[in-house]
CSV table of C-alpha atoms and ligand atoms in Angstrom, one decimal:
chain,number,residue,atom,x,y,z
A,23,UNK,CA,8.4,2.8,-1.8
A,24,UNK,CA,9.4,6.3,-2.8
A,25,UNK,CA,9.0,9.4,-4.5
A,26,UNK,CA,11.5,10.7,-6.9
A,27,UNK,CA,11.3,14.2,-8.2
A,28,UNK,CA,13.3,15.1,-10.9
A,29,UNK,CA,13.4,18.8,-12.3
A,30,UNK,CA,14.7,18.8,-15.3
A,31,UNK,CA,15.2,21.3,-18.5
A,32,UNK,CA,12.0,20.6,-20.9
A,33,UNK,CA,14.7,20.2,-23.7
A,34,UNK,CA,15.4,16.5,-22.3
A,35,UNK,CA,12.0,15.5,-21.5
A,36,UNK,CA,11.8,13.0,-24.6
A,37,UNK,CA,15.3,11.3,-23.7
A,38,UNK,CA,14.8,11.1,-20.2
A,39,UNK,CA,11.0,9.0,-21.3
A,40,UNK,CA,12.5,7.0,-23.4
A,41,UNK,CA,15.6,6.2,-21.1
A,42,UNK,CA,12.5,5.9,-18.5
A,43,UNK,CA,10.9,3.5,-20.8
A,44,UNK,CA,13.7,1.6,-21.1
A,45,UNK,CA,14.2,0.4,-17.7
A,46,UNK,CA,10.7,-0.3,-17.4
A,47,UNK,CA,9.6,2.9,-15.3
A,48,UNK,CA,6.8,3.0,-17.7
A,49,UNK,CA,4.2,5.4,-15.8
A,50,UNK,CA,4.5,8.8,-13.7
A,51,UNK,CA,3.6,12.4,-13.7
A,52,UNK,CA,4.8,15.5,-15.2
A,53,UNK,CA,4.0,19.7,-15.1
A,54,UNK,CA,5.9,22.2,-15.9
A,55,UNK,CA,6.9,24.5,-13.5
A,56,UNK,CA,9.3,28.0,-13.1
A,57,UNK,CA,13.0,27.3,-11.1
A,58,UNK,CA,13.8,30.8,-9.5
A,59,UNK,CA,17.5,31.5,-8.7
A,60,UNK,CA,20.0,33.8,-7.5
A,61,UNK,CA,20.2,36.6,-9.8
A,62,UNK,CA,22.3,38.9,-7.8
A,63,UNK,CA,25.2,36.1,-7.5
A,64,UNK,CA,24.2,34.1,-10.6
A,65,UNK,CA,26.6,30.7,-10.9
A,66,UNK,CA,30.0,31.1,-12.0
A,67,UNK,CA,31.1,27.9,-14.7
A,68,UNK,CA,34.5,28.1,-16.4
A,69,UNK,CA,34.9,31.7,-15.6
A,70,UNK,CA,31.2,32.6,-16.7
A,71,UNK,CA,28.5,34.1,-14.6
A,72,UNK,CA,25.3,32.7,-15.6
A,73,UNK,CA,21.9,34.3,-14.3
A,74,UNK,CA,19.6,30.9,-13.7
A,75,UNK,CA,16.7,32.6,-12.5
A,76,UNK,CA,12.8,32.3,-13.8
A,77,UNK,CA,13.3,29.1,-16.2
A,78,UNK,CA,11.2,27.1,-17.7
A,79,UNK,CA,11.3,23.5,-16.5
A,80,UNK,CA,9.9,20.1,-16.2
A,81,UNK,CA,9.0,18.4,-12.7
A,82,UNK,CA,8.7,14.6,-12.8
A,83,UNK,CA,6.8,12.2,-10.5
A,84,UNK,CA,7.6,9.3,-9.7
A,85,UNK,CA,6.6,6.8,-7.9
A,86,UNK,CA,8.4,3.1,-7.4
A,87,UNK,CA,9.7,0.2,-5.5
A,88,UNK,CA,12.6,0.3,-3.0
A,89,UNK,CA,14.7,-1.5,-5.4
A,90,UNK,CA,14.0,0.7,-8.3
A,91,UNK,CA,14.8,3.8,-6.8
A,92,UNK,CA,19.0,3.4,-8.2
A,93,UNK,CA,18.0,2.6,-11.2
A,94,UNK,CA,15.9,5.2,-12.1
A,95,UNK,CA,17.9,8.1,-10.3
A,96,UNK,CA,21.1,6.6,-12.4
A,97,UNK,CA,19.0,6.4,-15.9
A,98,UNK,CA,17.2,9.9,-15.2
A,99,UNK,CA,21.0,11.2,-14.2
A,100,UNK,CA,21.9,10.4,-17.1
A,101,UNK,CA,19.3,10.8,-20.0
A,102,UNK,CA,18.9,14.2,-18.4
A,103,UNK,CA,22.4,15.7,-18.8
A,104,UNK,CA,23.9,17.8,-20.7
A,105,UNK,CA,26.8,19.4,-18.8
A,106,UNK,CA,26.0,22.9,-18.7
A,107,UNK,CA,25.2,24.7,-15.4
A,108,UNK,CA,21.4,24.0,-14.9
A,109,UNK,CA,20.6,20.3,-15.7
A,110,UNK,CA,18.3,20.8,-12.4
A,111,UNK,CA,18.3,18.2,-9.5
A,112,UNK,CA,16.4,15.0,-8.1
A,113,UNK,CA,14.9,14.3,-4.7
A,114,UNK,CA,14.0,10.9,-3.0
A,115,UNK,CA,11.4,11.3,0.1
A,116,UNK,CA,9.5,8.3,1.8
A,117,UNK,CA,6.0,7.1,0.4
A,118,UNK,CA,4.2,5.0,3.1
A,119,UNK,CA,1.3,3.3,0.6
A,120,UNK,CA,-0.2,3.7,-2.9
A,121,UNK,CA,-3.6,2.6,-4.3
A,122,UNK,CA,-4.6,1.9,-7.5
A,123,UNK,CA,-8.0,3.4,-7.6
A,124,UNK,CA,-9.5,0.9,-10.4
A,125,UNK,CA,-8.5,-2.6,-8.6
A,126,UNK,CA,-8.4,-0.5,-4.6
A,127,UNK,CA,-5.0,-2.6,-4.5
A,128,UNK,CA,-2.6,-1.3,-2.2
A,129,UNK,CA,1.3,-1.3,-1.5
A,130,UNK,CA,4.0,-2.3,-4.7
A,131,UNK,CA,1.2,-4.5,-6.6
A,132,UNK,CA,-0.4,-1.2,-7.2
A,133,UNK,CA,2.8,0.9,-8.8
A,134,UNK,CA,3.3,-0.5,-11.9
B,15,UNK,CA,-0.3,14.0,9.3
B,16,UNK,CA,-0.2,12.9,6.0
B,17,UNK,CA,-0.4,14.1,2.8
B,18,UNK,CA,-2.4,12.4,0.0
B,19,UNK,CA,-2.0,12.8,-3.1
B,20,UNK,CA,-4.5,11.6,-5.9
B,21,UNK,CA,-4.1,11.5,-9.8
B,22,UNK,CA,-7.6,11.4,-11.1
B,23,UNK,CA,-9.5,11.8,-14.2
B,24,UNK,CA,-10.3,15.7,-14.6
B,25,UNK,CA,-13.7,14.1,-16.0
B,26,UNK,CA,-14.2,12.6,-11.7
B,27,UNK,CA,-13.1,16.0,-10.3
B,28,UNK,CA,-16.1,17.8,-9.1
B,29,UNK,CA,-17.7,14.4,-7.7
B,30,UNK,CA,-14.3,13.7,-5.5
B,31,UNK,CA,-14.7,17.1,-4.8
B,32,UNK,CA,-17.9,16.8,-3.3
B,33,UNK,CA,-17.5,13.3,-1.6
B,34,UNK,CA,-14.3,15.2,0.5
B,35,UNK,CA,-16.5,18.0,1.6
B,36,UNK,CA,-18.9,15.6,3.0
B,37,UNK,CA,-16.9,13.7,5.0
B,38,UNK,CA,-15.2,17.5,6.1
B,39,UNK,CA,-12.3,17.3,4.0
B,40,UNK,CA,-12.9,21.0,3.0
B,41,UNK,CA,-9.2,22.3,2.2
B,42,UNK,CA,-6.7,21.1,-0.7
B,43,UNK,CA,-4.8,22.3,-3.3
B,44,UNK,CA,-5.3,20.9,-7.2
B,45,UNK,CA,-3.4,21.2,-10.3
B,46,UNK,CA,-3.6,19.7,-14.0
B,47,UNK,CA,-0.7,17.2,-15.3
B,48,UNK,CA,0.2,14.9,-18.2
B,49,UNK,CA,0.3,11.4,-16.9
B,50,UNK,CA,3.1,8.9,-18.8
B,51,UNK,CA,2.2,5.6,-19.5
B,52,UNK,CA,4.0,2.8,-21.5
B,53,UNK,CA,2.9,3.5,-25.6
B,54,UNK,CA,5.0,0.3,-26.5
B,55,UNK,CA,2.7,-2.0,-24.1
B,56,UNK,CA,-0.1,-0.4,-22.9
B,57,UNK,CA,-2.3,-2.5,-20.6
B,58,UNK,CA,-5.0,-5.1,-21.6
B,59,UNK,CA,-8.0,-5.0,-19.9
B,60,UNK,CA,-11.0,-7.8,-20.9
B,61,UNK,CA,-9.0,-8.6,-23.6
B,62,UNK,CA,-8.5,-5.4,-25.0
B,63,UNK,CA,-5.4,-3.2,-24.9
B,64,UNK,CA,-5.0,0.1,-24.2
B,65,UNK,CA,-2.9,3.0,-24.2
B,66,UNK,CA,-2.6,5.2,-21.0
B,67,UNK,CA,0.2,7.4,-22.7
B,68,UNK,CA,0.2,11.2,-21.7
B,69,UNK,CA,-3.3,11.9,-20.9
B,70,UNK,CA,-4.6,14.8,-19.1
B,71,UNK,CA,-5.1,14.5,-14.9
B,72,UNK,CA,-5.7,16.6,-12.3
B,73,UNK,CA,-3.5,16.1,-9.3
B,74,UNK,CA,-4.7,16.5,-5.8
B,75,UNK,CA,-2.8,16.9,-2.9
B,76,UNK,CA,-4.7,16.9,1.1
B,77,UNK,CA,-2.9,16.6,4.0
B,78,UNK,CA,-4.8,15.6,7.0
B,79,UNK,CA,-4.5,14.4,10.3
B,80,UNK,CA,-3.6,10.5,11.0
B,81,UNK,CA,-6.8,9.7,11.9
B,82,UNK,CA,-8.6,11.1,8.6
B,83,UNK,CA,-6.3,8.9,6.2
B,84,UNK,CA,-8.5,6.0,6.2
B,85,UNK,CA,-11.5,7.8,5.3
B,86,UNK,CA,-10.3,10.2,3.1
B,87,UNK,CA,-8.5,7.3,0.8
B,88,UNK,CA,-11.5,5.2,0.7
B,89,UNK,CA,-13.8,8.1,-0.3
B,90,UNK,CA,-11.0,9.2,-3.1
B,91,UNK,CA,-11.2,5.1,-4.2
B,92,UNK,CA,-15.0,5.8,-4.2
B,93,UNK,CA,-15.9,8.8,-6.0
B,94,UNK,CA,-13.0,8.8,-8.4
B,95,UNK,CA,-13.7,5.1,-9.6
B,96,UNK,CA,-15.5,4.1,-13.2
B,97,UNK,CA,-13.9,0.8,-13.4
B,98,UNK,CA,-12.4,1.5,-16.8
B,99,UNK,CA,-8.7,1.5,-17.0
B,100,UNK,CA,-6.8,4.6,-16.0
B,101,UNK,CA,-8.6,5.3,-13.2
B,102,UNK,CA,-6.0,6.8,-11.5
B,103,UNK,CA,-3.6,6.1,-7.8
B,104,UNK,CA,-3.4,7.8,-4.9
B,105,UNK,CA,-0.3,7.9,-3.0
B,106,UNK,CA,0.4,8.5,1.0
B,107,UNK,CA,3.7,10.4,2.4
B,108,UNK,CA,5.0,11.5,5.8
B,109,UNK,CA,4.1,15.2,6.9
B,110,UNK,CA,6.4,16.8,9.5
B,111,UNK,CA,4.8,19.7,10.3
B,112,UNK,CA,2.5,22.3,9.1
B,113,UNK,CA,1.4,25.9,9.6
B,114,UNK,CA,-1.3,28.2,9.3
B,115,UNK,CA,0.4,31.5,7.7
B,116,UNK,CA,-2.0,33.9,9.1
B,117,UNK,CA,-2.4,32.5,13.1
B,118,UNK,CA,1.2,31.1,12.9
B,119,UNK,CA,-0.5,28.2,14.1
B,120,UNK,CA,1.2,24.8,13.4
B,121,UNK,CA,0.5,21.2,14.0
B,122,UNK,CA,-3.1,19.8,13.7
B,123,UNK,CA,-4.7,22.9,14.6
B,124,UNK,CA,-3.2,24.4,11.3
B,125,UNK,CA,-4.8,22.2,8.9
B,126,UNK,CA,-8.9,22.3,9.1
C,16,UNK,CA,17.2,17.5,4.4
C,17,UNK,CA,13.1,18.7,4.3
C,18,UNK,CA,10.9,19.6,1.6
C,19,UNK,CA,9.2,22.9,2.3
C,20,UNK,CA,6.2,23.6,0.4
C,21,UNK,CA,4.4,26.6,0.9
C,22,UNK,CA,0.9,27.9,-0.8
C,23,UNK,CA,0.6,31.2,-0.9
C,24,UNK,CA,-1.6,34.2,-2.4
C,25,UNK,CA,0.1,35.3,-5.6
C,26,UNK,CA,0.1,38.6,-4.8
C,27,UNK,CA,3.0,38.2,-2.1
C,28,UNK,CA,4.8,35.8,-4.7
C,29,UNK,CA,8.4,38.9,-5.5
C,30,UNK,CA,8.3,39.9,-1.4
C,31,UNK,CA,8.4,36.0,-0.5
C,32,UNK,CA,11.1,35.5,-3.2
C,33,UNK,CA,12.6,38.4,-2.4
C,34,UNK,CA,12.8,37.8,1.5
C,35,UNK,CA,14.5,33.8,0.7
C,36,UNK,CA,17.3,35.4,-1.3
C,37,UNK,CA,17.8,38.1,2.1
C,38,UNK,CA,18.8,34.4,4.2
C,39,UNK,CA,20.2,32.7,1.3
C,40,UNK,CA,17.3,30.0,0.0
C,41,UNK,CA,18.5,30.7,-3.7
C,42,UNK,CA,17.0,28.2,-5.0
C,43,UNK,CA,13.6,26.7,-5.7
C,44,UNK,CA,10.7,25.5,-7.8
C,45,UNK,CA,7.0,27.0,-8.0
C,46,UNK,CA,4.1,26.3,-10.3
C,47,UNK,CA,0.1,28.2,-9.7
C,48,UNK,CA,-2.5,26.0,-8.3
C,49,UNK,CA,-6.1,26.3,-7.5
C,50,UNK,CA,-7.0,26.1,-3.7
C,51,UNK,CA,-10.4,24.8,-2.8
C,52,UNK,CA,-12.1,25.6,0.6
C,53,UNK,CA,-15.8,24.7,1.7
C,54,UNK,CA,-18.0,26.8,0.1
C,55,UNK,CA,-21.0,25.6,2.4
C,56,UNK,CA,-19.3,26.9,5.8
C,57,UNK,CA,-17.1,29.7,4.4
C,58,UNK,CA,-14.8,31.3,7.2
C,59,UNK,CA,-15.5,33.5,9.9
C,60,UNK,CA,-13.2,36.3,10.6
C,61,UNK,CA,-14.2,39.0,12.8
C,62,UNK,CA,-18.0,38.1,12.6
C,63,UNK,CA,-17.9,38.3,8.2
C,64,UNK,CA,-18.1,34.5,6.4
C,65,UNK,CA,-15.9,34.6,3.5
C,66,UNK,CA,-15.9,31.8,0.9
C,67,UNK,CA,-12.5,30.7,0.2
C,68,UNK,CA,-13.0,28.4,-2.1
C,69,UNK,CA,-11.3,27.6,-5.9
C,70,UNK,CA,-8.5,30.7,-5.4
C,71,UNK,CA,-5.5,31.1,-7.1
C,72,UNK,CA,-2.5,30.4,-5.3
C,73,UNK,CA,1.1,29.5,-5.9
C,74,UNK,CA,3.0,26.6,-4.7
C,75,UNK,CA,6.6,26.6,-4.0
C,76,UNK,CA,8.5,23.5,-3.5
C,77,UNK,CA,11.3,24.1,-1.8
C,78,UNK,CA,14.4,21.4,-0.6
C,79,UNK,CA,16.8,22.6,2.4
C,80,UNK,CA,19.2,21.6,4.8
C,81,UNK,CA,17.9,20.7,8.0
C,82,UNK,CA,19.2,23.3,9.9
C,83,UNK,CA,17.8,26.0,7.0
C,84,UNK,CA,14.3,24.5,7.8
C,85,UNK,CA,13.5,27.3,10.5
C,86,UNK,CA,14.6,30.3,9.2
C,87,UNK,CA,13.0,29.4,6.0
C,88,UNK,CA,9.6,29.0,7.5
C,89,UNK,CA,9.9,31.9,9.9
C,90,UNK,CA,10.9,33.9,6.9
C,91,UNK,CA,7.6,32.4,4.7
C,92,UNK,CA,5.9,33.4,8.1
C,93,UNK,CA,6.6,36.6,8.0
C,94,UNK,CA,6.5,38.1,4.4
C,95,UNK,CA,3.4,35.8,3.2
C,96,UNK,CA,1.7,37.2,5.5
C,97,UNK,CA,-1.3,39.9,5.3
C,98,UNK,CA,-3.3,39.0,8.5
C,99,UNK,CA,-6.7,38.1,6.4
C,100,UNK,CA,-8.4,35.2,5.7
C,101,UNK,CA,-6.3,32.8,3.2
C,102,UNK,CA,-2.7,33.8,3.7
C,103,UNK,CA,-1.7,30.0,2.7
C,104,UNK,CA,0.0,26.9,4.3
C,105,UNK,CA,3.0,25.9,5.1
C,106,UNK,CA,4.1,21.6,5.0
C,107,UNK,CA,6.9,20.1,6.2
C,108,UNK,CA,8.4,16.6,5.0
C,109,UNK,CA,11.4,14.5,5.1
C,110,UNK,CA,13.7,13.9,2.2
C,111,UNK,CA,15.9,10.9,2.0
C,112,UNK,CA,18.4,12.2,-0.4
C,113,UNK,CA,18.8,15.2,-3.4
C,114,UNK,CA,21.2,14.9,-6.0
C,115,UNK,CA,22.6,17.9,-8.9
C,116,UNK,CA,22.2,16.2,-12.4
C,117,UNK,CA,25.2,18.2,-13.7
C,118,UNK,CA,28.0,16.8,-11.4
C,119,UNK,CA,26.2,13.9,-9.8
C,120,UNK,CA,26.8,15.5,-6.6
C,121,UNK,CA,24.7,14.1,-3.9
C,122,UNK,CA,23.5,14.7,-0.1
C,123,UNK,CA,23.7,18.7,1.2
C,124,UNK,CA,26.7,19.4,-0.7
C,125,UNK,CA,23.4,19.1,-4.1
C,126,UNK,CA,21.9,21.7,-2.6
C,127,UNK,CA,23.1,25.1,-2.9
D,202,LIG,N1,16.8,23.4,-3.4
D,202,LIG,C1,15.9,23.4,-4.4
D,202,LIG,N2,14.6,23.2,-4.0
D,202,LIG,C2,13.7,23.1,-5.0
D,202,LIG,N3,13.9,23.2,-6.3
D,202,LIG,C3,15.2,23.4,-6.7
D,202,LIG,C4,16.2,23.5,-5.7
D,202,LIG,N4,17.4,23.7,-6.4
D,202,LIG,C5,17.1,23.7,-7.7
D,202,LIG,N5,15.8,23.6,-7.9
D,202,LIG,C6,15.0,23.5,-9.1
D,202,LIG,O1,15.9,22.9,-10.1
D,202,LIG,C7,16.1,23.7,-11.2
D,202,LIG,C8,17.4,23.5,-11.8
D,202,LIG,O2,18.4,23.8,-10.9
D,202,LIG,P1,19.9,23.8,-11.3
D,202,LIG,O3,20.2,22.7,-12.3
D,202,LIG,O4,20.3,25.2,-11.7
D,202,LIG,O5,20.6,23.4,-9.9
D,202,LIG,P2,22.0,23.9,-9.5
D,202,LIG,O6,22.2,23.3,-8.2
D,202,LIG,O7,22.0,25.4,-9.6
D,202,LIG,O8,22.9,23.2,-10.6
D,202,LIG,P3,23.9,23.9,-11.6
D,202,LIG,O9,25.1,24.2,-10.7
D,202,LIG,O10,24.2,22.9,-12.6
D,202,LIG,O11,23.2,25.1,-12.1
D,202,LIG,C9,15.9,25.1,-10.7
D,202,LIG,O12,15.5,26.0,-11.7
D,202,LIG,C10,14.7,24.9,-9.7
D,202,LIG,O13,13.5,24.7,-10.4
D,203,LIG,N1,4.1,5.1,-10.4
D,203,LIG,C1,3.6,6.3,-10.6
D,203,LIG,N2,4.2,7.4,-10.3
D,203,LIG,C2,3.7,8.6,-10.5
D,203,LIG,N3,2.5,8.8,-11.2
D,203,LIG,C3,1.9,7.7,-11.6
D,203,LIG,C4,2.4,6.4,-11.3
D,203,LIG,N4,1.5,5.5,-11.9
D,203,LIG,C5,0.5,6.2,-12.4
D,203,LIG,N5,0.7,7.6,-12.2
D,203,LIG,C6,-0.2,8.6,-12.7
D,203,LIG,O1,-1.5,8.2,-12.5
D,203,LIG,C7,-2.2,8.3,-13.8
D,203,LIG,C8,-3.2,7.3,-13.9
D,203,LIG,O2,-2.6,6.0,-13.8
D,203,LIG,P1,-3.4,4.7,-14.1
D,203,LIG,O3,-4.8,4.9,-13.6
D,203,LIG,O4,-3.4,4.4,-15.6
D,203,LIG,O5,-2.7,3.7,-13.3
D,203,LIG,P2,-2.6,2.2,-13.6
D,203,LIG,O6,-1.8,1.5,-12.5
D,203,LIG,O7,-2.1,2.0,-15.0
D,203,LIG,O8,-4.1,1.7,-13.5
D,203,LIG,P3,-5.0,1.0,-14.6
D,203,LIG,O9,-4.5,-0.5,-14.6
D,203,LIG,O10,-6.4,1.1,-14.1
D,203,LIG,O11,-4.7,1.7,-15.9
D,203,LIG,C9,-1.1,8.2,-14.8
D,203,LIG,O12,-1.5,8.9,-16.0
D,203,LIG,C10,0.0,9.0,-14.1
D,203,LIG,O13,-0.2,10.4,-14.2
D,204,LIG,N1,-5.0,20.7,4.3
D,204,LIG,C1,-4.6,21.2,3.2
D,204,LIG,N2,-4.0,20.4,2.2
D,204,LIG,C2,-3.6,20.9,1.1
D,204,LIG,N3,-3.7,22.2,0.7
D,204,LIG,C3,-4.3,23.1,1.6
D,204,LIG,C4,-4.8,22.6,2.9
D,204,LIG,N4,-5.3,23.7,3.5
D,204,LIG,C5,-5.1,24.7,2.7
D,204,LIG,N5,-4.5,24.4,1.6
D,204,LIG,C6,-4.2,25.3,0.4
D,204,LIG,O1,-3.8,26.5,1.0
D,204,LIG,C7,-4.6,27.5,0.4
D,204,LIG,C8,-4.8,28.6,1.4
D,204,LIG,O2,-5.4,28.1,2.5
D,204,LIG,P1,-5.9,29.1,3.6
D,204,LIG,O3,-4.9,30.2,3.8
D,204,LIG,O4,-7.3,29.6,3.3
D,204,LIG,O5,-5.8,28.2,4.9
D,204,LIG,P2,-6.8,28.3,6.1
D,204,LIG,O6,-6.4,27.3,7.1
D,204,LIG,O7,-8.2,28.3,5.6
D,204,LIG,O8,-6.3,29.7,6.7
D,204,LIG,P3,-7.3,31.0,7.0
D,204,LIG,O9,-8.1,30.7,8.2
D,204,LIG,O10,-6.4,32.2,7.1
D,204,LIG,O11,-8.2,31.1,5.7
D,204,LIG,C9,-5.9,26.9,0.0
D,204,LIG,O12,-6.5,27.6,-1.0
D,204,LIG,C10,-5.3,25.5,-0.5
D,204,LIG,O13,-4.8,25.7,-1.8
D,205,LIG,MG1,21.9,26.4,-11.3
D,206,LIG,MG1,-3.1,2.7,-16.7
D,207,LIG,MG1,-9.0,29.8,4.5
């Protein structure tokens, strides 16, 4: 199982559900946190300097089976760009075991 | 060392709260969160379906020595349970290494 | 790559963000938290028992290249630090892979 992470701008949070939704990652977690950049060297696209400190965005949980980890880093890769410097980033780490607290089941039978 | 971390109901906090102190599980760090679920299916539970779609939770995370896992998951499983659907999960990662800002200290002589 | 979280008092929040910029950790993600201690026990520091329980704190989440991982906790070391009671934590884990939504960049080269 693993964690995926996904920081994302706040303005894609509906698409990236519903794209979520669509490939059956029906449940995870979400909080809005502040990114902090580089404002003395800023990030340079087609010739402009843009200043990505202090924004607003949205961190996503989520947890799922080995063999949805492609899928859901490909759909949330997609419902979640735009193009323009700042579409944020997504990280993968290692989960060793889950519980559902309602049942006490443990392991994949418990994620979904 | 591990971390855990738990998605419970805000409703269960102060009595998972207490059930950690008194098995010495005296140090974590909590936020709230909107927890995602499925509107389109919901779950069914004794014949009656429900939706879990973006409710409030308060997310825990502990990390703690191997050999405090086991005791720590079973008393979250415990004290955040009603039985009613929505209960919550809690969900077990890999913990490198860890330090005490103020001694410097790292390892498990950091954590308690 | 590593995930580097660090809780820390609010107060040092600009001279911590200020000191990652100095070696170069641009970029990162933090959101406030509350941090629960024992109240029954307190700490004991210097002969006083202080309570250090339900405190605001800050959590930064922050994903590096493995040979950034010291220098970026030496650095949280050093400029989190007051030398009371509370200065914060420090956790170390492993991440399997990062990707940059924007180019679909993957691996270290996602990072920076
Ligand atoms: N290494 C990192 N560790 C933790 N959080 C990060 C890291 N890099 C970026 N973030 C978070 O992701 C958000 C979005 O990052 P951003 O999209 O600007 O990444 P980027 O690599 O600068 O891509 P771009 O070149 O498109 O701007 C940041 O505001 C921050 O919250
Ligand atoms: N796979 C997951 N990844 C991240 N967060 C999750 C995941 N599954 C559930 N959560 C979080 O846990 C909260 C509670 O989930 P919930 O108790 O409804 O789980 P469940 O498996 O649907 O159990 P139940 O059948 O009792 O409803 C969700 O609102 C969400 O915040
Ligand atoms: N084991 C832990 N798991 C998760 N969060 C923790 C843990 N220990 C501490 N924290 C978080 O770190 C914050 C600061 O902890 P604190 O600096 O008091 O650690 P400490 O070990 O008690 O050090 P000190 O002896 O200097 O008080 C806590 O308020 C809590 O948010
Ligand atoms: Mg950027
Ligand atoms: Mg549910
Ligand atoms: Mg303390």
């Amino acid at each position: 199982m693993k964690k995926i992470e996904a920081i994302i701008r706040k303005s894609k949070f509906d698409e990236v559900r519903d794209a979520l939704h669509q490939i059956e990652v029906n449940f995870f977690s979400y909080w809005d946190v502040t990114g902090v950049g580089n404002e003395k060297h800023g990030h340079v696209y087609r010739g402009v300097s843009y200043s990505t400190s202090d924004i607003q965005r949205r961190f996503l949980s989520i947890v799922v089976s080995d063999d949805f980890v492609e899928k859901t880093v490909e759909t949330i890769l997609q419902s979640a760009y735009t193009g323009s410097v700042g579409d944020g980033k997504i990280f993968i780490s290692p989960i060793d075991n889950t519980y559902r607290i309602r049942t006490k089941e443990s392991g994949e039978m418990s994620l979904n």
